C-alpha cells in the first residue's frame, strides 16, 4: 500500500525562507544596519527545522518497498515523451534528507551566531535557505532532470556563498573556479542522462531501476557504461574527485558555516548519492565500477597527503573532505552503496563538527586561520573562562571518529569500506585491482590519522603561540554556535552505532543496512520478508551483511594508532617548516606546495595556457585582422567614395539643382537605351535558337 | 480656321518648360525661382491638354483632369513655398538663393 504525504512541503519551506529573507535583504539594502537580525534568524532557522519535521513524518509513513511519489505538474512533454516534476520519497531519500535537513538546521543555528555581526546577515541566510531548497530538490527529485535542477541550484548557491565576501577578489576567483569546475561535471551529467534515456527510454528513477532489475546481471552494454561514466564525471565535479577536485580547497574562502554545510556535509556527497541512486545501472557496468574504485582510491590518497602540508586549518579539513569522499566512492566502486551512504552519514557528522569547531576557533580568534598561530587553545583564558573548551571537547570527539578508533563512527564506516573493498571483485588486465585499492585505503587511513592528529597537536596539544594582539581581543563563542558543535560532536560518536549488530528483539540485524535493503537488495529483502511472514512475524533470519572481519579492523585501528604516534612525535613541539616570520602566508611551501598545487599547475599548463594562447591568436587573427580589418576596409571604402562624391556636390542651391536635373535627364535617356539593349539580347537569343 | 497641329502645342509646352527651367537655374531671387517653377508646371499642363485633344477615350479624360489637379497642387505649392521663403529670409535678411549654401559642412 502506498502512503501519501505532501512532499512539496519539504522543499517549499526553505524556499519560502529564502524568498522572505531575500526580500528583507533587498528591502534593507540601503539602511546602515540591514534588516532586523532576530526576525531574519527566526525565519532562516525555522524553515529547515520545519522541513526536518516534515521529513521525519514522511519517513514514518513511507512503506519499505513502495515509495511515496508526487507528480506536482507536467514539466514538459513532446510526442510520447512526458516528464513531470516528480518527487520521490523512499528509504534512500529519507535517509539522505534526515541528515541534510537535520544537520542543515543545526548549521543554520550556528550561522546565526557566526554571521550575526556581518552586514550581509539577511543575504547570507537567504542564500543558505536557497541552498537547503536546492539540496532537498536534488535528493527528493524523482527523475534525473529534477535532480539536475537541484544539482544546478546547489552549484549556484555554492558559488554565491564562496564569494559571499565579494569585496575580496581572491574569494570571487575561488567562487568562479568552483562554478566552472562544476559546469564541466554538469556537462557529463547531462550527456550521461541523455545516454541513459537512449538506453532505457525513461529518466525516472523508478523506471530506470525497474529496467535494470529486469536485465540479466551478467549482461552489460556499451551505452550503459558510457552513461555510467558520464554521470560519474558529473559526480567528480560535484564531489571533488580527480580530475575535478581543485575547486574544493579554494572553496574554503566562503564563511565557515558554508564550508561545514555545503563543502563537507551535504552538497559534496550528492555525487555519492547519485551513484547510489543509479546503483542498478552501475551494478551492470563493471568497467565503470572499476574506474570509480580507482578514482576514489587515488583521490583519497591524494587528499590525505595534501592534508599533511596545510597550515590553514580549513584547508586541512578541506583536503580531508576530498580524501573521505574518495573513501565513499571506493565503496561505490565495489557496489557497496549502503556502506558508501553510511560513510556519507558519519562523515556528515564528524566533518560538520570539525568545520564548525574550526569556525568557533576562527570566530573567537578574529578570523585567524593559520595553525602556526594556534596552540593550547583549549586553555586560552578570556574574561575568566575558557571560550574554546566546549569546542575542544567536540573536536576531540570528531577527531576520534575520523581516525577510525573504536567507539567512534569512523571505526564503523571506514573499516566497513576497507573490508568491502578487499572483498570486492575488480580486475583489470588480470591484476586484482580491489586488493591493491584496499591496501592503499589502509595506508590512507594511516595518513588520515597523521594529518588529523597534526591538526589537533598544532591547535590544542602544543605550546601556546597565539600572538599578543589576537589574545587581547578573544571573543566568546555564543551558545547558538556552541550548542550545534556539541550536538554534532556527540552525534559523530553515536551515529556509528546505527550499523552495530543489535541483539535486541526489535531487530537482529543492523538498522542502517536493513533500512536501505529494499533499495539496494530488493530480492534479498523480499526473501527475508517472505521468511518472516512464514514464521508469523518472529525474527528468524539474520541479515548477513553485518558480519565484521576482525583482522581488517585490527589492521585499520593499528594504522590509526601508528599515525597518531607519528604525528605526536613530529608535531608535539609545534609546527615545522617555515615559520610565520619567514612566510606570512599560510600557503604550504616547497615540497608540500608542489603536492598541493599539482592539479592546478597541470590544468594551468594544459587547459588555461592553451586557451589563453588560442584566445590571443583568435583575437589578433579573427577579431582584429579579419573582422576588424574587413569592417575597417568597408567603412574606409564607403568614406572614400563619399569623399569623392562630396567634391561633386555643390554648395550652391542652383548648381546642385542643375546637376540633379541633368542626372534625371541622363536616367531618362539611359532607360530607353537599356530597353533597346534588351531587344538586342532577345534578338540574339532568337538567332542562336534558330541555329540550334 | 485650320486645326492646331499637336506638334505645335507640344513644342510650345517644351519651350515654356525650358524657359521655366532657365529661370529656376539662372535667377538668384527666390521669388523668381518660384515663378519659374510655376511656369514649368503650367507648361506641363499645356502638354497634358494638347495630348487630350490628340487622343480620344480614357487618355483624353486623363489629359483634361490632370491639369485640374496640377493647378490645385501649384496653388498649394505656391502657398507653402512662399511661406518657406519668408521664413528663411527672416534669418538672413536676403532672398538670394546662393546665400543659402549651408548643406555642405
mmCIF file of C-alpha atoms in Angstrom, chain A residues 252-548:
data_model
loop_
_atom_site.group_PDB
_atom_site.id
_atom_site.type_symbol
_atom_site.label_atom_id
_atom_site.label_comp_id
_atom_site.label_asym_id
_atom_site.label_seq_id
_atom_site.Cartn_x
_atom_site.Cartn_y
_atom_site.Cartn_z
ATOM 1 C CA UNK A 252 37.207 27.493 1.835
ATOM 2 C CA UNK A 253 37.113 31.206 1.005
ATOM 3 C CA UNK A 254 33.450 31.122 1.998
ATOM 4 C CA UNK A 255 32.282 31.684 5.568
ATOM 5 C CA UNK A 256 32.918 28.626 7.754
ATOM 6 C CA UNK A 257 29.267 27.525 8.176
ATOM 7 C CA UNK A 258 29.171 27.319 4.384
ATOM 8 C CA UNK A 259 32.222 25.068 4.397
ATOM 9 C CA UNK A 260 30.553 22.886 7.001
ATOM 10 C CA UNK A 261 27.161 22.660 5.321
ATOM 11 C CA UNK A 262 27.955 22.707 1.617
ATOM 12 C CA UNK A 263 31.574 21.666 1.273
ATOM 13 C CA UNK A 264 31.639 18.947 3.907
ATOM 14 C CA UNK A 265 28.291 17.590 4.999
ATOM 15 C CA UNK A 266 25.774 17.781 2.187
ATOM 16 C CA UNK A 267 26.467 19.092 -1.304
ATOM 17 C CA UNK A 268 29.760 17.326 -1.943
ATOM 18 C CA UNK A 269 28.186 13.994 -1.047
ATOM 19 C CA UNK A 270 25.497 14.356 -3.696
ATOM 20 C CA UNK A 271 27.759 12.565 -6.175
ATOM 21 C CA UNK A 272 27.765 9.529 -3.903
ATOM 22 C CA UNK A 273 24.006 9.818 -3.615
ATOM 23 C CA UNK A 274 23.587 9.920 -7.390
ATOM 24 C CA UNK A 275 25.779 6.883 -7.982
ATOM 25 C CA UNK A 276 23.885 5.004 -5.280
ATOM 26 C CA UNK A 277 20.553 6.130 -6.681
ATOM 27 C CA UNK A 278 21.563 4.741 -10.068
ATOM 28 C CA UNK A 279 23.008 1.655 -8.385
ATOM 29 C CA UNK A 280 21.116 -0.620 -10.781
ATOM 30 C CA UNK A 281 22.907 0.966 -13.725
ATOM 31 C CA UNK A 282 26.350 0.871 -12.093
ATOM 32 C CA UNK A 283 25.985 -2.736 -10.988
ATOM 33 C CA UNK A 284 25.621 -3.645 -14.645
ATOM 34 C CA UNK A 285 28.801 -1.803 -15.653
ATOM 35 C CA UNK A 286 31.831 -3.480 -14.044
ATOM 36 C CA UNK A 287 34.286 -1.313 -16.015
ATOM 37 C CA UNK A 288 32.632 1.837 -14.762
ATOM 38 C CA UNK A 289 32.744 0.495 -11.216
ATOM 39 C CA UNK A 290 36.458 -0.216 -11.554
ATOM 40 C CA UNK A 291 37.012 3.341 -12.752
ATOM 41 C CA UNK A 292 35.088 4.676 -9.749
ATOM 42 C CA UNK A 293 37.080 2.442 -7.428
ATOM 43 C CA UNK A 294 40.436 3.599 -8.795
ATOM 44 C CA UNK A 295 39.442 7.264 -8.924
ATOM 45 C CA UNK A 296 38.145 7.113 -5.369
ATOM 46 C CA UNK A 297 41.308 5.404 -4.182
ATOM 47 C CA UNK A 298 43.657 7.901 -5.849
ATOM 48 C CA UNK A 299 41.610 10.849 -4.616
ATOM 49 C CA UNK A 300 41.604 9.528 -1.064
ATOM 50 C CA UNK A 301 45.383 9.133 -1.108
ATOM 51 C CA UNK A 302 45.999 12.495 -2.784
ATOM 52 C CA UNK A 303 43.706 14.353 -0.405
ATOM 53 C CA UNK A 304 45.278 12.744 2.636
ATOM 54 C CA UNK A 305 48.825 13.536 1.504
ATOM 55 C CA UNK A 306 47.876 17.145 0.701
ATOM 56 C CA UNK A 307 46.246 17.413 4.116
ATOM 57 C CA UNK A 308 49.645 16.833 5.694
ATOM 58 C CA UNK A 309 51.082 20.113 4.403
ATOM 59 C CA UNK A 310 48.358 22.620 5.186
ATOM 60 C CA UNK A 311 48.858 25.410 7.668
ATOM 61 C CA UNK A 312 45.365 26.802 7.190
ATOM 62 C CA UNK A 313 43.040 24.807 9.442
ATOM 63 C CA UNK A 314 40.152 24.990 6.965
ATOM 64 C CA UNK A 315 42.360 23.904 4.065
ATOM 65 C CA UNK A 316 43.473 20.889 6.083
ATOM 66 C CA UNK A 317 39.873 19.928 6.687
ATOM 67 C CA UNK A 318 39.024 20.573 3.026
ATOM 68 C CA UNK A 319 41.653 18.107 1.840
ATOM 69 C CA UNK A 320 40.384 15.729 4.490
ATOM 70 C CA UNK A 321 36.926 16.045 2.918
ATOM 71 C CA UNK A 322 38.367 15.286 -0.512
ATOM 72 C CA UNK A 323 40.037 12.217 0.933
ATOM 73 C CA UNK A 324 36.936 10.977 2.767
ATOM 74 C CA UNK A 325 34.835 11.468 -0.370
ATOM 75 C CA UNK A 326 37.353 9.230 -2.080
ATOM 76 C CA UNK A 327 36.562 6.572 0.522
ATOM 77 C CA UNK A 328 32.864 6.866 -0.253
ATOM 78 C CA UNK A 329 33.496 6.395 -3.954
ATOM 79 C CA UNK A 330 35.700 3.390 -3.194
ATOM 80 C CA UNK A 331 32.689 1.809 -1.535
ATOM 81 C CA UNK A 332 30.546 2.720 -4.545
ATOM 82 C CA UNK A 333 33.198 1.141 -6.752
ATOM 83 C CA UNK A 334 32.600 -2.262 -5.202
ATOM 84 C CA UNK A 335 28.824 -1.721 -5.415
ATOM 85 C CA UNK A 336 28.526 -1.442 -1.628
ATOM 86 C CA UNK A 337 26.189 1.548 -1.822
ATOM 87 C CA UNK A 338 24.793 1.148 1.661
ATOM 88 C CA UNK A 339 28.310 1.252 3.074
ATOM 89 C CA UNK A 340 29.076 4.348 0.974
ATOM 90 C CA UNK A 341 25.954 6.077 2.248
ATOM 91 C CA UNK A 342 26.780 5.070 5.792
ATOM 92 C CA UNK A 343 30.103 6.822 5.431
ATOM 93 C CA UNK A 344 28.262 9.793 3.940
ATOM 94 C CA UNK A 345 26.190 9.891 7.104
ATOM 95 C CA UNK A 346 29.027 9.502 9.602
ATOM 96 C CA UNK A 347 31.257 11.859 7.627
ATOM 97 C CA UNK A 348 28.489 14.452 7.612
ATOM 98 C CA UNK A 349 28.503 14.372 11.397
ATOM 99 C CA UNK A 350 32.207 14.388 12.139
ATOM 100 C CA UNK A 351 33.248 16.690 9.331
ATOM 101 C CA UNK A 352 30.483 19.174 10.166
ATOM 102 C CA UNK A 353 31.774 19.068 13.760
ATOM 103 C CA UNK A 354 35.336 19.668 12.606
ATOM 104 C CA UNK A 355 34.364 22.629 10.434
ATOM 105 C CA UNK A 356 32.026 24.149 12.987
ATOM 106 C CA UNK A 357 34.722 23.743 15.628
ATOM 107 C CA UNK A 358 37.229 25.405 13.296
ATOM 108 C CA UNK A 359 34.629 28.126 12.760
ATOM 109 C CA UNK A 360 34.330 28.662 16.511
ATOM 110 C CA UNK A 361 38.113 28.992 16.773
ATOM 111 C CA UNK A 362 38.249 31.372 13.808
ATOM 112 C CA UNK A 363 35.384 33.383 15.286
ATOM 113 C CA UNK A 364 36.968 33.807 18.681
ATOM 114 C CA UNK A 365 40.463 34.478 17.296
ATOM 115 C CA UNK A 366 39.261 37.176 14.881
ATOM 116 C CA UNK A 367 39.494 35.272 11.609
ATOM 117 C CA UNK A 368 42.898 33.795 12.273
ATOM 118 C CA UNK A 369 43.091 30.542 10.277
ATOM 119 C CA UNK A 370 46.813 29.878 10.392
ATOM 120 C CA UNK A 371 47.521 26.937 12.690
ATOM 121 C CA UNK A 372 51.050 28.204 13.283
ATOM 122 C CA UNK A 373 49.459 30.905 15.430
ATOM 123 C CA UNK A 374 47.364 28.456 17.445
ATOM 124 C CA UNK A 375 48.386 26.098 20.233
ATOM 125 C CA UNK A 376 46.834 25.151 23.577
ATOM 126 C CA UNK A 377 43.626 26.871 22.532
ATOM 127 C CA UNK A 378 41.502 24.929 24.995
ATOM 128 C CA UNK A 379 43.450 26.549 27.810
ATOM 129 C CA UNK A 380 43.052 30.027 26.351
ATOM 130 C CA UNK A 381 41.500 32.221 29.023
ATOM 131 C CA UNK A 382 39.411 35.278 28.284
ATOM 132 C CA UNK A 383 37.368 37.197 30.876
ATOM 133 C CA UNK A 384 37.796 34.457 33.433
ATOM 134 C CA UNK A 385 36.619 31.496 31.390
ATOM 135 C CA UNK A 386 37.844 29.287 28.577
ATOM 136 C CA UNK A 387 35.838 30.192 25.470
ATOM 137 C CA UNK A 388 37.034 27.274 23.378
ATOM 138 C CA UNK A 389 36.805 24.419 25.861
ATOM 139 C CA UNK A 390 33.481 23.002 24.622
ATOM 140 C CA UNK A 391 34.722 23.321 21.055
ATOM 141 C CA UNK A 392 37.782 21.365 22.120
ATOM 142 C CA UNK A 393 35.638 18.550 23.528
ATOM 143 C CA UNK A 394 33.587 18.339 20.336
ATOM 144 C CA UNK A 395 36.689 18.412 18.139
ATOM 145 C CA UNK A 396 38.251 15.584 20.138
ATOM 146 C CA UNK A 397 35.108 13.507 19.613
ATOM 147 C CA UNK A 398 35.132 14.201 15.883
ATOM 148 C CA UNK A 399 38.888 13.565 15.675
ATOM 149 C CA UNK A 400 38.391 10.249 17.426
ATOM 150 C CA UNK A 401 35.690 9.366 14.904
ATOM 151 C CA UNK A 402 37.597 10.297 11.769
ATOM 152 C CA UNK A 403 40.648 8.355 12.925
ATOM 153 C CA UNK A 404 38.563 5.202 12.999
ATOM 154 C CA UNK A 405 39.351 4.377 16.601
ATOM 155 C CA UNK A 406 36.937 2.060 18.404
ATOM 156 C CA UNK A 407 33.671 3.561 19.697
ATOM 157 C CA UNK A 408 33.797 6.326 17.076
ATOM 158 C CA UNK A 409 31.613 6.372 13.976
ATOM 159 C CA UNK A 410 34.578 6.283 11.594
ATOM 160 C CA UNK A 411 35.524 2.984 13.182
ATOM 161 C CA UNK A 412 32.339 1.504 11.773
ATOM 162 C CA UNK A 413 32.060 3.232 8.416
ATOM 163 C CA UNK A 414 35.675 3.465 7.290
ATOM 164 C CA UNK A 415 36.533 -0.076 8.308
ATOM 165 C CA UNK A 416 33.421 -1.316 6.555
ATOM 166 C CA UNK A 417 34.620 0.379 3.376
ATOM 167 C CA UNK A 418 38.105 -1.135 3.623
ATOM 168 C CA UNK A 419 36.582 -4.509 4.324
ATOM 169 C CA UNK A 420 34.191 -4.300 1.375
ATOM 170 C CA UNK A 421 36.967 -3.129 -0.931
ATOM 171 C CA UNK A 422 39.060 -6.154 -0.015
ATOM 172 C CA UNK A 423 36.023 -8.356 -0.544
ATOM 173 C CA UNK A 424 35.171 -6.727 -3.878
ATOM 174 C CA UNK A 425 35.789 -8.132 -7.322
ATOM 175 C CA UNK A 426 37.535 -5.764 -9.670
ATOM 176 C CA UNK A 427 40.190 -6.957 -12.062
ATOM 177 C CA UNK A 428 41.859 -5.087 -14.846
ATOM 178 C CA UNK A 429 44.229 -6.857 -17.244
ATOM 179 C CA UNK A 430 44.465 -9.716 -14.799
ATOM 180 C CA UNK A 431 45.512 -7.531 -11.869
ATOM 181 C CA UNK A 432 43.412 -7.739 -8.743
ATOM 182 C CA UNK A 433 42.554 -4.039 -8.527
ATOM 183 C CA UNK A 434 40.346 -4.432 -5.482
ATOM 184 C CA UNK A 435 43.114 -5.745 -3.243
ATOM 185 C CA UNK A 436 45.536 -3.038 -4.417
ATOM 186 C CA UNK A 437 42.945 -0.397 -3.705
ATOM 187 C CA UNK A 438 42.311 -1.991 -0.346
ATOM 188 C CA UNK A 439 45.973 -1.704 0.584
ATOM 189 C CA UNK A 440 46.011 1.945 -0.487
ATOM 190 C CA UNK A 441 42.845 2.521 1.516
ATOM 191 C CA UNK A 442 44.526 1.079 4.601
ATOM 192 C CA UNK A 443 47.617 3.238 4.106
ATOM 193 C CA UNK A 444 45.393 6.259 3.560
ATOM 194 C CA UNK A 445 43.677 5.516 6.854
ATOM 195 C CA UNK A 446 47.114 5.765 8.462
ATOM 196 C CA UNK A 447 47.874 9.077 6.708
ATOM 197 C CA UNK A 448 44.447 10.342 7.749
ATOM 198 C CA UNK A 449 45.419 9.667 11.354
ATOM 199 C CA UNK A 450 48.679 11.574 10.832
ATOM 200 C CA UNK A 451 47.190 14.732 9.356
ATOM 201 C CA UNK A 452 44.191 14.858 11.677
ATOM 202 C CA UNK A 453 46.354 14.341 14.741
ATOM 203 C CA UNK A 454 48.713 17.003 13.381
ATOM 204 C CA UNK A 455 45.821 19.453 13.319
ATOM 205 C CA UNK A 456 44.945 18.522 16.884
ATOM 206 C CA UNK A 457 48.526 18.896 18.078
ATOM 207 C CA UNK A 458 49.032 22.229 16.357
ATOM 208 C CA UNK A 459 45.709 23.565 17.597
ATOM 209 C CA UNK A 460 45.474 22.188 21.107
ATOM 210 C CA UNK A 461 48.243 19.893 22.296
ATOM 211 C CA UNK A 462 51.255 22.121 21.758
ATOM 212 C CA UNK A 463 52.673 25.274 23.282
ATOM 213 C CA UNK A 464 50.576 28.429 23.100
ATOM 214 C CA UNK A 465 51.677 30.503 20.087
ATOM 215 C CA UNK A 466 48.724 32.913 19.898
ATOM 216 C CA UNK A 467 50.006 36.431 19.104
ATOM 217 C CA UNK A 468 49.506 39.005 21.838
ATOM 218 C CA UNK A 469 47.260 41.323 19.828
ATOM 219 C CA UNK A 470 44.909 38.420 18.996
ATOM 220 C CA UNK A 471 44.869 37.296 22.616
ATOM 221 C CA UNK A 472 43.665 40.682 23.772
ATOM 222 C CA UNK A 473 40.518 40.537 21.667
ATOM 223 C CA UNK A 474 39.438 36.944 22.057
ATOM 224 C CA UNK A 475 35.698 36.732 21.521
ATOM 225 C CA UNK A 476 33.495 34.355 23.408
ATOM 226 C CA UNK A 477 31.607 31.666 21.496
ATOM 227 C CA UNK A 478 27.849 32.305 21.678
ATOM 228 C CA UNK A 479 25.519 29.490 22.690
ATOM 229 C CA UNK A 480 23.986 29.341 19.202
ATOM 230 C CA UNK A 481 27.407 28.228 17.990
ATOM 231 C CA UNK A 482 28.473 26.058 20.912
ATOM 232 C CA UNK A 483 25.274 24.002 21.031
ATOM 233 C CA UNK A 484 25.333 22.749 17.404
ATOM 234 C CA UNK A 485 29.036 21.918 17.693
ATOM 235 C CA UNK A 486 28.464 19.840 20.785
ATOM 236 C CA UNK A 487 25.343 18.110 19.441
ATOM 237 C CA UNK A 488 27.145 17.173 16.228
ATOM 238 C CA UNK A 489 30.243 16.115 18.177
ATOM 239 C CA UNK A 490 28.225 13.676 20.248
ATOM 240 C CA UNK A 491 26.402 12.616 17.100
ATOM 241 C CA UNK A 492 29.690 11.822 15.389
ATOM 242 C CA UNK A 493 30.287 9.171 18.021
ATOM 243 C CA UNK A 494 26.738 7.876 18.311
ATOM 244 C CA UNK A 495 25.803 7.670 14.630
ATOM 245 C CA UNK A 496 28.260 4.809 14.158
ATOM 246 C CA UNK A 497 26.101 2.524 16.244
ATOM 247 C CA UNK A 498 23.466 2.536 13.524
ATOM 248 C CA UNK A 499 25.473 -0.220 11.873
ATOM 249 C CA UNK A 500 26.096 -2.056 15.089
ATOM 250 C CA UNK A 501 24.657 -5.529 15.312
ATOM 251 C CA UNK A 502 21.899 -5.289 17.818
ATOM 252 C CA UNK A 503 20.852 -8.330 19.765
ATOM 253 C CA UNK A 504 17.535 -6.813 20.680
ATOM 254 C CA UNK A 505 14.052 -8.039 19.969
ATOM 255 C CA UNK A 506 13.481 -5.015 17.765
ATOM 256 C CA UNK A 507 15.843 -6.231 15.117
ATOM 257 C CA UNK A 508 18.531 -8.833 14.976
ATOM 258 C CA UNK A 509 20.392 -7.200 12.126
ATOM 259 C CA UNK A 510 21.926 -3.784 11.646
ATOM 260 C CA UNK A 511 19.409 -0.971 11.444
ATOM 261 C CA UNK A 512 21.183 1.005 8.746
ATOM 262 C CA UNK A 513 21.765 -1.620 6.026
ATOM 263 C CA UNK A 514 18.417 -3.179 6.788
ATOM 264 C CA UNK A 515 16.733 0.180 6.347
ATOM 265 C CA UNK A 516 18.259 0.580 2.895
ATOM 266 C CA UNK A 517 17.948 -3.062 1.899
ATOM 267 C CA UNK A 518 14.706 -2.669 -0.101
ATOM 268 C CA UNK A 519 16.511 -0.129 -2.277
ATOM 269 C CA UNK A 520 19.814 -1.886 -2.881
ATOM 270 C CA UNK A 521 18.990 -5.566 -2.443
ATOM 271 C CA UNK A 522 15.272 -5.864 -3.251
ATOM 272 C CA UNK A 523 15.349 -9.592 -3.965
ATOM 273 C CA UNK A 524 17.087 -10.388 -0.704
ATOM 274 C CA UNK A 525 14.660 -8.160 1.139
ATOM 275 C CA UNK A 526 11.722 -9.943 -0.469
ATOM 276 C CA UNK A 527 13.186 -13.300 0.568
ATOM 277 C CA UNK A 528 13.572 -12.202 4.194
ATOM 278 C CA UNK A 529 10.114 -10.690 4.248
ATOM 279 C CA UNK A 530 8.627 -13.916 2.935
ATOM 280 C CA UNK A 531 10.504 -15.912 5.585
ATOM 281 C CA UNK A 532 9.259 -13.514 8.268
ATOM 282 C CA UNK A 533 5.719 -13.853 7.084
ATOM 283 C CA UNK A 534 6.029 -17.635 7.082
ATOM 284 C CA UNK A 535 7.364 -17.555 10.661
ATOM 285 C CA UNK A 536 4.402 -15.383 11.633
ATOM 286 C CA UNK A 537 6.360 -12.239 12.379
ATOM 287 C CA UNK A 538 9.121 -13.755 14.511
ATOM 288 C CA UNK A 539 12.694 -12.905 13.593
ATOM 289 C CA UNK A 540 14.236 -15.980 12.050
ATOM 290 C CA UNK A 541 16.598 -14.581 9.508
ATOM 291 C CA UNK A 542 19.835 -12.952 10.436
ATOM 292 C CA UNK A 543 20.884 -10.277 7.992
ATOM 293 C CA UNK A 544 24.263 -11.313 6.762
ATOM 294 C CA UNK A 545 25.809 -8.036 5.724
ATOM 295 C CA UNK A 546 26.586 -7.136 9.316
ATOM 296 C CA UNK A 547 29.473 -9.502 9.965
ATOM 297 C CA UNK A 548 32.842 -7.986 10.777
#
